[in-house]
Short mmCIF file of N, CA and C in Angstrom, two decimals:
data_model
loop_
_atom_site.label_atom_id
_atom_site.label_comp_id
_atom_site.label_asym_id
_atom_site.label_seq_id
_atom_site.Cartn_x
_atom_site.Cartn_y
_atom_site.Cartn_z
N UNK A 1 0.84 -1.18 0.00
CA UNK A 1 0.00 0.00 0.00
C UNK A 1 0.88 1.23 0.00
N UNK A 2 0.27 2.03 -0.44
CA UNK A 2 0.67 3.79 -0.64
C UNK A 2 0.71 4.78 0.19
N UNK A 3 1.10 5.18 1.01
CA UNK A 3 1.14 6.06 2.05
C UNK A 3 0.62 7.25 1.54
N UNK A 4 0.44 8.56 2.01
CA UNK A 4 -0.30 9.78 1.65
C UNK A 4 0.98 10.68 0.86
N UNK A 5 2.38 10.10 1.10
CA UNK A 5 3.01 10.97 0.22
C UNK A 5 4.08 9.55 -0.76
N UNK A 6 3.56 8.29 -1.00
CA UNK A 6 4.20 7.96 -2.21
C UNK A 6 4.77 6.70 -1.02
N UNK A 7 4.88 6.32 0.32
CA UNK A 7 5.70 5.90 1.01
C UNK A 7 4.24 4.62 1.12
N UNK A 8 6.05 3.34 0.93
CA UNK A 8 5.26 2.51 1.60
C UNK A 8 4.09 2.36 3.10
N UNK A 9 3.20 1.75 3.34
CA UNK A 9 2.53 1.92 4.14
C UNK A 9 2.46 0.09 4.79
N UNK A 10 2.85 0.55 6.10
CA UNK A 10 2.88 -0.79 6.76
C UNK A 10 1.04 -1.29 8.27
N UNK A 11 0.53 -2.08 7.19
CA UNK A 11 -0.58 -2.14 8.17
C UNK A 11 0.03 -3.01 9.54
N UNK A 12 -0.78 -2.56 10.83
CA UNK A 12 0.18 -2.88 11.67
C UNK A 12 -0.67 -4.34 12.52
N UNK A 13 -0.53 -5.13 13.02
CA UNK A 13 -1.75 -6.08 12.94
C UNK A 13 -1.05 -6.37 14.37
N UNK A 14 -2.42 -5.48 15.71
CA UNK A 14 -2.39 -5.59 16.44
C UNK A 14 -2.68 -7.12 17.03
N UNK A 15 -2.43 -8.09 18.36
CA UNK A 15 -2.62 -8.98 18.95
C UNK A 15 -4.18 -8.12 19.21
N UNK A 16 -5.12 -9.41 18.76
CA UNK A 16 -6.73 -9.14 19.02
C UNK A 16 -7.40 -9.17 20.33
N UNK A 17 -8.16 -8.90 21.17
CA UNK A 17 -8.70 -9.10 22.26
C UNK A 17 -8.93 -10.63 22.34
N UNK A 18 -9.58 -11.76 21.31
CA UNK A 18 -9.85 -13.02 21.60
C UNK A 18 -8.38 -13.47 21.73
N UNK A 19 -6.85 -12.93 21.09
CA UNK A 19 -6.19 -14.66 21.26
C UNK A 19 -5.79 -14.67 22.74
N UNK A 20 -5.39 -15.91 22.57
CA UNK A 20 -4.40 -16.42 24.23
C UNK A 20 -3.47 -16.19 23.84
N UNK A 21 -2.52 -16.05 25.28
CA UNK A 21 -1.20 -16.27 25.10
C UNK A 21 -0.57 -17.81 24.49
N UNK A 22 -1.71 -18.59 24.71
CA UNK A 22 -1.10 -20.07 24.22
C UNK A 22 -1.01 -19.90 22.37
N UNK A 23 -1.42 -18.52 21.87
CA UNK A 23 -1.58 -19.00 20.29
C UNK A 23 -0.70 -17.98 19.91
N UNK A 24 0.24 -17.30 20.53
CA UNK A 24 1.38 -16.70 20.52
C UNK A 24 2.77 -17.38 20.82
N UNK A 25 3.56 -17.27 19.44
CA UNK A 25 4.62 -17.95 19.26
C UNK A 25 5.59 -17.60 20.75
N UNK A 26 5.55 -19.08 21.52
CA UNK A 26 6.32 -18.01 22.74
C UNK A 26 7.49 -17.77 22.67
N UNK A 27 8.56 -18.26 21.77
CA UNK A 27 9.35 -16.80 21.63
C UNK A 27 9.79 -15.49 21.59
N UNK A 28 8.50 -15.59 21.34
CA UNK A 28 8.11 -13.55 20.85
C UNK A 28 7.35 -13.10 22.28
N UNK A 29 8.20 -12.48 23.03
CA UNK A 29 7.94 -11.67 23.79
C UNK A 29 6.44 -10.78 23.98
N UNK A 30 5.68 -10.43 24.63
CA UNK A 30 4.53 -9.94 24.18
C UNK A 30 4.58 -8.54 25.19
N UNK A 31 4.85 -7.05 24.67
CA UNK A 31 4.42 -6.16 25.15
C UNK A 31 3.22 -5.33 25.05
N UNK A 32 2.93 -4.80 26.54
CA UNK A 32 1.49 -4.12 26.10
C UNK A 32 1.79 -2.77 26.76
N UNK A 33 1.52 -1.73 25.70
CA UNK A 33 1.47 -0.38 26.02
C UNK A 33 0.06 0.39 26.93
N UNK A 34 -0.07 1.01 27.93
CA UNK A 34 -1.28 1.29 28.54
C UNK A 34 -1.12 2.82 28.63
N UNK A 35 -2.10 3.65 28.40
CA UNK A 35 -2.19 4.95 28.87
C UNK A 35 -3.61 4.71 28.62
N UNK A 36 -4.30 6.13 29.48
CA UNK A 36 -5.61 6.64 29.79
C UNK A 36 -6.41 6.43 29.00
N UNK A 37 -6.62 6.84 27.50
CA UNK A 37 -7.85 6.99 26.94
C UNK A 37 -7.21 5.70 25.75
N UNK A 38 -6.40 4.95 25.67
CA UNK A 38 -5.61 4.48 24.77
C UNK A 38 -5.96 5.17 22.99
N UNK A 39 -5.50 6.49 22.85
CA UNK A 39 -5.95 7.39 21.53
C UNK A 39 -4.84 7.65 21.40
N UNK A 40 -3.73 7.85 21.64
CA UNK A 40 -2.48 8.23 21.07
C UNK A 40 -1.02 8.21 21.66
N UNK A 41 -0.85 8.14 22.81
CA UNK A 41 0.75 7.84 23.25
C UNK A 41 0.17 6.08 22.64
N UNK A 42 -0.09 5.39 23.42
CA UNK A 42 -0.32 3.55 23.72
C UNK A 42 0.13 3.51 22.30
N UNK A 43 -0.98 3.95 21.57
CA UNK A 43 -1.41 3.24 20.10
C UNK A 43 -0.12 4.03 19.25
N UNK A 44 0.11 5.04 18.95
CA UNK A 44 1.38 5.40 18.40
C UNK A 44 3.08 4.46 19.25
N UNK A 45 2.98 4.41 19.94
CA UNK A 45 4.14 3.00 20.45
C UNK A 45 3.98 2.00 20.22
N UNK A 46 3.00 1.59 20.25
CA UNK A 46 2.58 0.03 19.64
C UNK A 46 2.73 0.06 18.46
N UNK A 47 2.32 1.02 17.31
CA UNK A 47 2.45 0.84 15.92
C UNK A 47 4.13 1.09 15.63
N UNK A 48 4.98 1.77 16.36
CA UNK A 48 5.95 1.84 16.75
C UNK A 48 6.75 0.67 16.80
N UNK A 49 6.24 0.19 18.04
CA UNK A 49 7.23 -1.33 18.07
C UNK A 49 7.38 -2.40 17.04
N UNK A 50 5.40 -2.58 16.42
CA UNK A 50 5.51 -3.33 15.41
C UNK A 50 6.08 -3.29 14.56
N UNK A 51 6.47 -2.14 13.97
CA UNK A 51 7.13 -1.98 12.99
C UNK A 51 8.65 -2.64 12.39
N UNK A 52 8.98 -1.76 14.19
CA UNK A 52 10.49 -2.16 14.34
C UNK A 52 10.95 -3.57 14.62
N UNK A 53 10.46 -4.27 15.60
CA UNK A 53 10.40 -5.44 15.82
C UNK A 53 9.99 -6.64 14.67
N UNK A 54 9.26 -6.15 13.44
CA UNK A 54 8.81 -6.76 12.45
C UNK A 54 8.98 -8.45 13.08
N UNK A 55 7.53 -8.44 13.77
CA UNK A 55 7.15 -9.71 14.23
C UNK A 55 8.07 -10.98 14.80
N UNK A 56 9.02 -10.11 15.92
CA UNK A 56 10.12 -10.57 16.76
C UNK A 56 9.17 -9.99 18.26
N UNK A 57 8.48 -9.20 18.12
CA UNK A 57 7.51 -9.04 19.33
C UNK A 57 6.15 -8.91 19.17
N UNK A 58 5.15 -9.36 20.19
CA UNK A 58 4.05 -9.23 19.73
C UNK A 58 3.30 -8.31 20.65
N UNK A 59 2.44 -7.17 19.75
CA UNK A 59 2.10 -5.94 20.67
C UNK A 59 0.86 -5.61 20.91
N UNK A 60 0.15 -5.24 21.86
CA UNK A 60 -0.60 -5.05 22.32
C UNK A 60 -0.96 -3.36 23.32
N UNK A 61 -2.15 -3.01 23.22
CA UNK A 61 -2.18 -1.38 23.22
C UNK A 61 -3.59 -1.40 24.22
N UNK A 62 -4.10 -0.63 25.14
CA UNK A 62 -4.82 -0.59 26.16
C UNK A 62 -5.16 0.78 27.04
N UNK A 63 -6.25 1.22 27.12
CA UNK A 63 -6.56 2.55 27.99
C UNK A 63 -7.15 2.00 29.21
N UNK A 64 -7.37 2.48 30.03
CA UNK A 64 -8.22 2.69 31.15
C UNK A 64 -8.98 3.36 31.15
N UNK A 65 -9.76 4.14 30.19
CA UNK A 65 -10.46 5.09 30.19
C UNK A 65 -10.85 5.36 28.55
N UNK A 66 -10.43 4.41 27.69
CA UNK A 66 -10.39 4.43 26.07
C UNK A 66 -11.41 5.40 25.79
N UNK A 67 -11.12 5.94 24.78
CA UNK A 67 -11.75 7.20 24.33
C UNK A 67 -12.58 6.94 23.51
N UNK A 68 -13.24 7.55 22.41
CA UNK A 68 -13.87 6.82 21.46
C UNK A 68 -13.59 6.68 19.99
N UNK A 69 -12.54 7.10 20.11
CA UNK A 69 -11.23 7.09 18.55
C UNK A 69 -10.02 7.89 18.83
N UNK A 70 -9.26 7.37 17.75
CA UNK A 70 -7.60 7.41 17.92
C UNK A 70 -7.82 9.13 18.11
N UNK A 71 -6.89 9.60 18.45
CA UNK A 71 -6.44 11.22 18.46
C UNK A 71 -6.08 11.34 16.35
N UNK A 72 -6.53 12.38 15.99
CA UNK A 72 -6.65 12.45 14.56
C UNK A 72 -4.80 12.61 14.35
N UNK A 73 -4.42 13.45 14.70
CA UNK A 73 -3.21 14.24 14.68
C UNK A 73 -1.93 12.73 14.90
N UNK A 74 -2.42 12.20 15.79
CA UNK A 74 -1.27 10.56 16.01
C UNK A 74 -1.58 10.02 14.50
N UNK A 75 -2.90 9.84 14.18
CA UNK A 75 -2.70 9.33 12.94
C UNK A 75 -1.88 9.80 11.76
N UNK A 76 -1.93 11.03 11.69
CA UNK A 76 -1.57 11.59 10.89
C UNK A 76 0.13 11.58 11.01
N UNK A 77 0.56 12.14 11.90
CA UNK A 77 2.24 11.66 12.14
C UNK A 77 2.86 10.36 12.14
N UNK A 78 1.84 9.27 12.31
CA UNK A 78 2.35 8.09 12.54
C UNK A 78 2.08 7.18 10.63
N UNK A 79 1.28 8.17 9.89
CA UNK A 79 1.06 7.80 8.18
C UNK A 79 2.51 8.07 7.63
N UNK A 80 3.16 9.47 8.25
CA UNK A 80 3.95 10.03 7.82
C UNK A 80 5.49 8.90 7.77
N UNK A 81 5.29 8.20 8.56
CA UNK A 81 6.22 6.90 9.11
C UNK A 81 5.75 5.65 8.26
N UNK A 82 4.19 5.56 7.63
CA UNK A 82 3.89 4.15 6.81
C UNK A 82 3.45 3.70 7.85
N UNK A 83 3.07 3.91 8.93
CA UNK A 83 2.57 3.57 10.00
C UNK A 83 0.69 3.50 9.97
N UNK A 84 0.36 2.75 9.66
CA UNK A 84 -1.62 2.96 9.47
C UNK A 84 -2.31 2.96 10.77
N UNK A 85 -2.60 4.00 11.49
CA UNK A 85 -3.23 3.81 12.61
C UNK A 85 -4.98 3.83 12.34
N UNK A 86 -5.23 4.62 11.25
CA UNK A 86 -6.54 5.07 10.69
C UNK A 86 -7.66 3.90 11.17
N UNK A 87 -7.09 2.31 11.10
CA UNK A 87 -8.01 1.54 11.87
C UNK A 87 -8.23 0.48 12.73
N UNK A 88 -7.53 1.41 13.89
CA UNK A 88 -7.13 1.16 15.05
C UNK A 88 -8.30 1.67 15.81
N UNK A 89 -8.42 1.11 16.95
CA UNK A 89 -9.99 1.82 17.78
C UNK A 89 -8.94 1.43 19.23
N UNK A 90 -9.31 2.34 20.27
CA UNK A 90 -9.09 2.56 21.67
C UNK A 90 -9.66 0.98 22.12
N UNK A 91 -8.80 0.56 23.09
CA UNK A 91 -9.39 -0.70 23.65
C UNK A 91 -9.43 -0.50 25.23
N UNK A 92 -10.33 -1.39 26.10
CA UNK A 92 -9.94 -1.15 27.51
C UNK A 92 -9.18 -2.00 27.89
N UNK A 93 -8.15 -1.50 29.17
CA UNK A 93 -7.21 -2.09 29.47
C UNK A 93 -8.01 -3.43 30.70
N UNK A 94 -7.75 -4.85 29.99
CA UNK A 94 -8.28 -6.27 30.92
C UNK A 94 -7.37 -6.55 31.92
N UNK A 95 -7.57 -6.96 32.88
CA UNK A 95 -6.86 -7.97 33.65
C UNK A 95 -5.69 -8.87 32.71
N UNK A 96 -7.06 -9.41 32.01
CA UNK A 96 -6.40 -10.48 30.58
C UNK A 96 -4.94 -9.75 29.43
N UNK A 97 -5.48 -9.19 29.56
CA UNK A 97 -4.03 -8.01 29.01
C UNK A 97 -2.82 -8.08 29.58
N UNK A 98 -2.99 -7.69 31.47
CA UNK A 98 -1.82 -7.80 31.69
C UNK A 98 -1.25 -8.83 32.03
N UNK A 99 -1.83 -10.34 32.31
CA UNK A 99 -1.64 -11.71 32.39
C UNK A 99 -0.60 -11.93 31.38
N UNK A 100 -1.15 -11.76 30.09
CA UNK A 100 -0.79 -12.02 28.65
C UNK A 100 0.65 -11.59 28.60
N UNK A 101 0.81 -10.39 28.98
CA UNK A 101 2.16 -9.58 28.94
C UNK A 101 3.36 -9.89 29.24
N UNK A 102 4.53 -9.84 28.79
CA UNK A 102 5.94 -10.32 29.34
C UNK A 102 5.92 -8.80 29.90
N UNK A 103 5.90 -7.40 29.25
CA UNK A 103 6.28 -5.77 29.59
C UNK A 103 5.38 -5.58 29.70
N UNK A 104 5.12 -4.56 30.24
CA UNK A 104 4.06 -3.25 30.39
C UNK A 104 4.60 -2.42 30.49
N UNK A 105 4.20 -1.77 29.47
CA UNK A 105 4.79 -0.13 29.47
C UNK A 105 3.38 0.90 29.57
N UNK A 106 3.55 1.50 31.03
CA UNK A 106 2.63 2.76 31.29
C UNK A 106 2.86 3.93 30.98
N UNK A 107 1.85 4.61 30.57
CA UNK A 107 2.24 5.97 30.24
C UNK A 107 0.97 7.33 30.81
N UNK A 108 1.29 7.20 31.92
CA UNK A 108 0.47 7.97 32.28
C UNK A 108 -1.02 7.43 33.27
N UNK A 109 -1.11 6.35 33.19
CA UNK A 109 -2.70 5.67 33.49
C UNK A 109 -2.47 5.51 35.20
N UNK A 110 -1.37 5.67 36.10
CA UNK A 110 -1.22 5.80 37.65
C UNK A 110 -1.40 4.22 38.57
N UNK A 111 -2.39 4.18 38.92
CA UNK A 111 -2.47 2.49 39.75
C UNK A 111 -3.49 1.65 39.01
N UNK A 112 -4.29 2.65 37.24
CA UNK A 112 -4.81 1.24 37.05
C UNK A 112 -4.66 0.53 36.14
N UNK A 113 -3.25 -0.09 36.28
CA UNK A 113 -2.87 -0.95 35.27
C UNK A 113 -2.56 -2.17 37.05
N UNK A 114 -2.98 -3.54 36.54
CA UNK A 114 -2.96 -4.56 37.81
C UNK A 114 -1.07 -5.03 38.03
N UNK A 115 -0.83 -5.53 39.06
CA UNK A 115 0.18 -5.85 38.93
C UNK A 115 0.53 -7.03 39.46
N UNK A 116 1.29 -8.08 38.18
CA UNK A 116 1.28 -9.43 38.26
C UNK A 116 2.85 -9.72 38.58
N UNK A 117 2.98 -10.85 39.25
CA UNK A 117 4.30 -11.01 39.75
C UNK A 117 4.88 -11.68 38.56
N UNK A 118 6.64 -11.39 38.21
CA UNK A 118 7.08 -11.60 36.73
C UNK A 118 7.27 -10.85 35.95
N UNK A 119 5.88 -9.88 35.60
CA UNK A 119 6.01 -9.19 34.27
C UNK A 119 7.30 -8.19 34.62
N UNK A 120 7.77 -7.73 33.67
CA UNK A 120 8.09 -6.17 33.81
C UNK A 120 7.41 -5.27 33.82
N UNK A 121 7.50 -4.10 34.51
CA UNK A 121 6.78 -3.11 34.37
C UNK A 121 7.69 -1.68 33.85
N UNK A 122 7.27 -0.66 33.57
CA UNK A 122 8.09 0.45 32.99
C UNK A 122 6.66 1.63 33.17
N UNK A 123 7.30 2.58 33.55
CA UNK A 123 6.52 3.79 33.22
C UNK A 123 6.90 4.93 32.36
N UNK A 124 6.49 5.31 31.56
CA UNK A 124 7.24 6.31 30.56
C UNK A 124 6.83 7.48 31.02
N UNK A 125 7.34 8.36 31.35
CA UNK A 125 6.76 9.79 31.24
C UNK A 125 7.14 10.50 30.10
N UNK A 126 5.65 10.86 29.37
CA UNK A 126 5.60 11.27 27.83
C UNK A 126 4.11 11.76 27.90
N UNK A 127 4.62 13.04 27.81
CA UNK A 127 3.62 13.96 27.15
C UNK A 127 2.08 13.60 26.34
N UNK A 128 1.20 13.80 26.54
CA UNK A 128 -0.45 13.31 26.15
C UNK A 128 -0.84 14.10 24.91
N UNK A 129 -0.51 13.46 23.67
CA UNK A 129 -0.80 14.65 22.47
C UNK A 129 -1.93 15.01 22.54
N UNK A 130 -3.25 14.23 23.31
CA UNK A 130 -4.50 15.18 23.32
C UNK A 130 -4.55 16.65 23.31
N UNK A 131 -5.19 17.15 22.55
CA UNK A 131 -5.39 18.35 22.32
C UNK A 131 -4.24 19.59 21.95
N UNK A 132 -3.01 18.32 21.70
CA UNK A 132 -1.89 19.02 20.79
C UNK A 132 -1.44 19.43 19.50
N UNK A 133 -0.60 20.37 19.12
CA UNK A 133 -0.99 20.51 17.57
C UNK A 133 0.07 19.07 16.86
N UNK A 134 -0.47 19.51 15.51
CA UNK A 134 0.82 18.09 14.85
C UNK A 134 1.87 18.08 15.19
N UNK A 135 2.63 19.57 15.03
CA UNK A 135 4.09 19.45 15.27
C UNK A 135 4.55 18.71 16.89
N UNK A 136 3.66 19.21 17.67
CA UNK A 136 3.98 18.89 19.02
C UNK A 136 3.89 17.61 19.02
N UNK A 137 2.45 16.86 18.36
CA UNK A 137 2.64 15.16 18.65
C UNK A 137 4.03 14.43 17.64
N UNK A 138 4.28 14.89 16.79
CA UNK A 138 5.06 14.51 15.98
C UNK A 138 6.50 14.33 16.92
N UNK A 139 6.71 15.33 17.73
CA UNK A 139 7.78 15.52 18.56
C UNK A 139 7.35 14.05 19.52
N UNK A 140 6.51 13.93 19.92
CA UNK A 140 5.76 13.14 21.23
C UNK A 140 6.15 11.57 20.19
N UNK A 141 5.83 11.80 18.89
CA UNK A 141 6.48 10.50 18.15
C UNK A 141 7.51 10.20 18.19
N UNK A 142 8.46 11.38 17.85
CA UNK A 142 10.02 10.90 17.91
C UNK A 142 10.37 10.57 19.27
N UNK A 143 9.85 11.19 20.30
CA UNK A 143 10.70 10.79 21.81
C UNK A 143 9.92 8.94 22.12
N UNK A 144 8.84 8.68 21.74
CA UNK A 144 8.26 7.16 21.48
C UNK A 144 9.07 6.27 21.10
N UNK A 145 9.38 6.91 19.55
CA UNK A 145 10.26 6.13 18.58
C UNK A 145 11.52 6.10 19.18
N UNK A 146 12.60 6.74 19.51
CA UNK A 146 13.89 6.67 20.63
C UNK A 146 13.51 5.79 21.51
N UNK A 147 12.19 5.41 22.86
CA UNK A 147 12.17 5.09 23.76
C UNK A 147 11.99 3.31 23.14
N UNK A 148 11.02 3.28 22.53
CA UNK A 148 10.75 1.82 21.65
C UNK A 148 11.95 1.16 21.25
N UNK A 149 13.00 1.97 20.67
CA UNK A 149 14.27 1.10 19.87
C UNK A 149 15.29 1.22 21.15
N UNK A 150 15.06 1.59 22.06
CA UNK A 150 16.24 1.35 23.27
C UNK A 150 15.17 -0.18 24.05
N UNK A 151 13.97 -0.15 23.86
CA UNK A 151 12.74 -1.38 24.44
C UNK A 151 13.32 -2.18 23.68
N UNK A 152 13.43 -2.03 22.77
CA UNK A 152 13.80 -3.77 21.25
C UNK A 152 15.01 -3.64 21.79
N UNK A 153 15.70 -3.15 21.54
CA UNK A 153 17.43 -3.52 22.25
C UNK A 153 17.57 -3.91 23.02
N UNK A 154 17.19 -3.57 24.45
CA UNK A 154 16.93 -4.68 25.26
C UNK A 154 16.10 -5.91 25.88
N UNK A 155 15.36 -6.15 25.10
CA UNK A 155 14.77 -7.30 24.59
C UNK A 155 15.58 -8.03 24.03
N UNK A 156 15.78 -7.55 23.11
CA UNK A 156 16.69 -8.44 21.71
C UNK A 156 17.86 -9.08 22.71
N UNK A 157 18.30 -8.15 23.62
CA UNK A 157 19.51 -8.39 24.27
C UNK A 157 19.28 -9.60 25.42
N UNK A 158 17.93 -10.03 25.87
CA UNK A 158 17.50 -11.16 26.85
C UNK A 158 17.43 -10.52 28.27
#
């Protein structure tokens, strides 16, 4: 597919609410990104990781408070990358989510993400493009994109 300026476009094929962890190659590590409304930090890192990781991790994205569609502006910076967020929808963050998880990466969501003995946990502090202009989320992309490829590196690394 064609991106909006000529660039390949990579659809990003989130882990679905039905599978198990049993139908995930367990090699592949499984991270899940959580913030508040899951509309644009979560879901711009997740399309993020997938990318990079090109199905060496398997990703997963979650609000506590899911909104009722992506933030327009994440989409739009994250096309700019071949990144398709356009049909992606906010999910709520399950119990079952964080079971599933080897990481959790929070961003913002405070005590309600559950906490299971094992996983990793991580909190990012990163800026909420809600109600930001492009340039600003675009910025909020690149500091994602830095934080994600130092996440795969040490992963990759065991």
């Amino acid at each position: 597919m064609k991106g909006s300026a000529g660039r390949k476009t990579f659809k990003i094929a989130f882990m679905g609410h039905s599978q198990s962890r049993s139908s995930i190659e367990k090699a592949a590590p499984v991270v899940l990104f959580v913030c508040v409304h899951n509309a644009g930090r979560s879901q711009m890192a997740a399309g993020l990781l997938a990318m990079h990781a090109q199905g060496r991790v398997s990703v997963r994205s979650a609000g506590s408070a899911p909104a009722s569609e992506i933030n327009p502006a994440a989409v739009q910076v994250m096309d700019e990358l071949g990144i398709d967020l356009a049909q992606e929808f906010p999910k709520l963050l399950t119990d079952e989510f964080v079971r599933e998880a080897d990481v959790v990466i929070t961003m913002g969501c405070g005590d309600a993400c559950a906490v299971y003995p094992g996983k990793r946990y991580e909190d990012w502090e990163v800026e909420d493009p809600a109600g930001q202009s492009v340039e600003e989320v675009r910025r909020i992309r690149d500091e994602l994109e830095a934080r994600v490829g130092l996440l795969l590196a040490d992963l990759a690394a065991g």
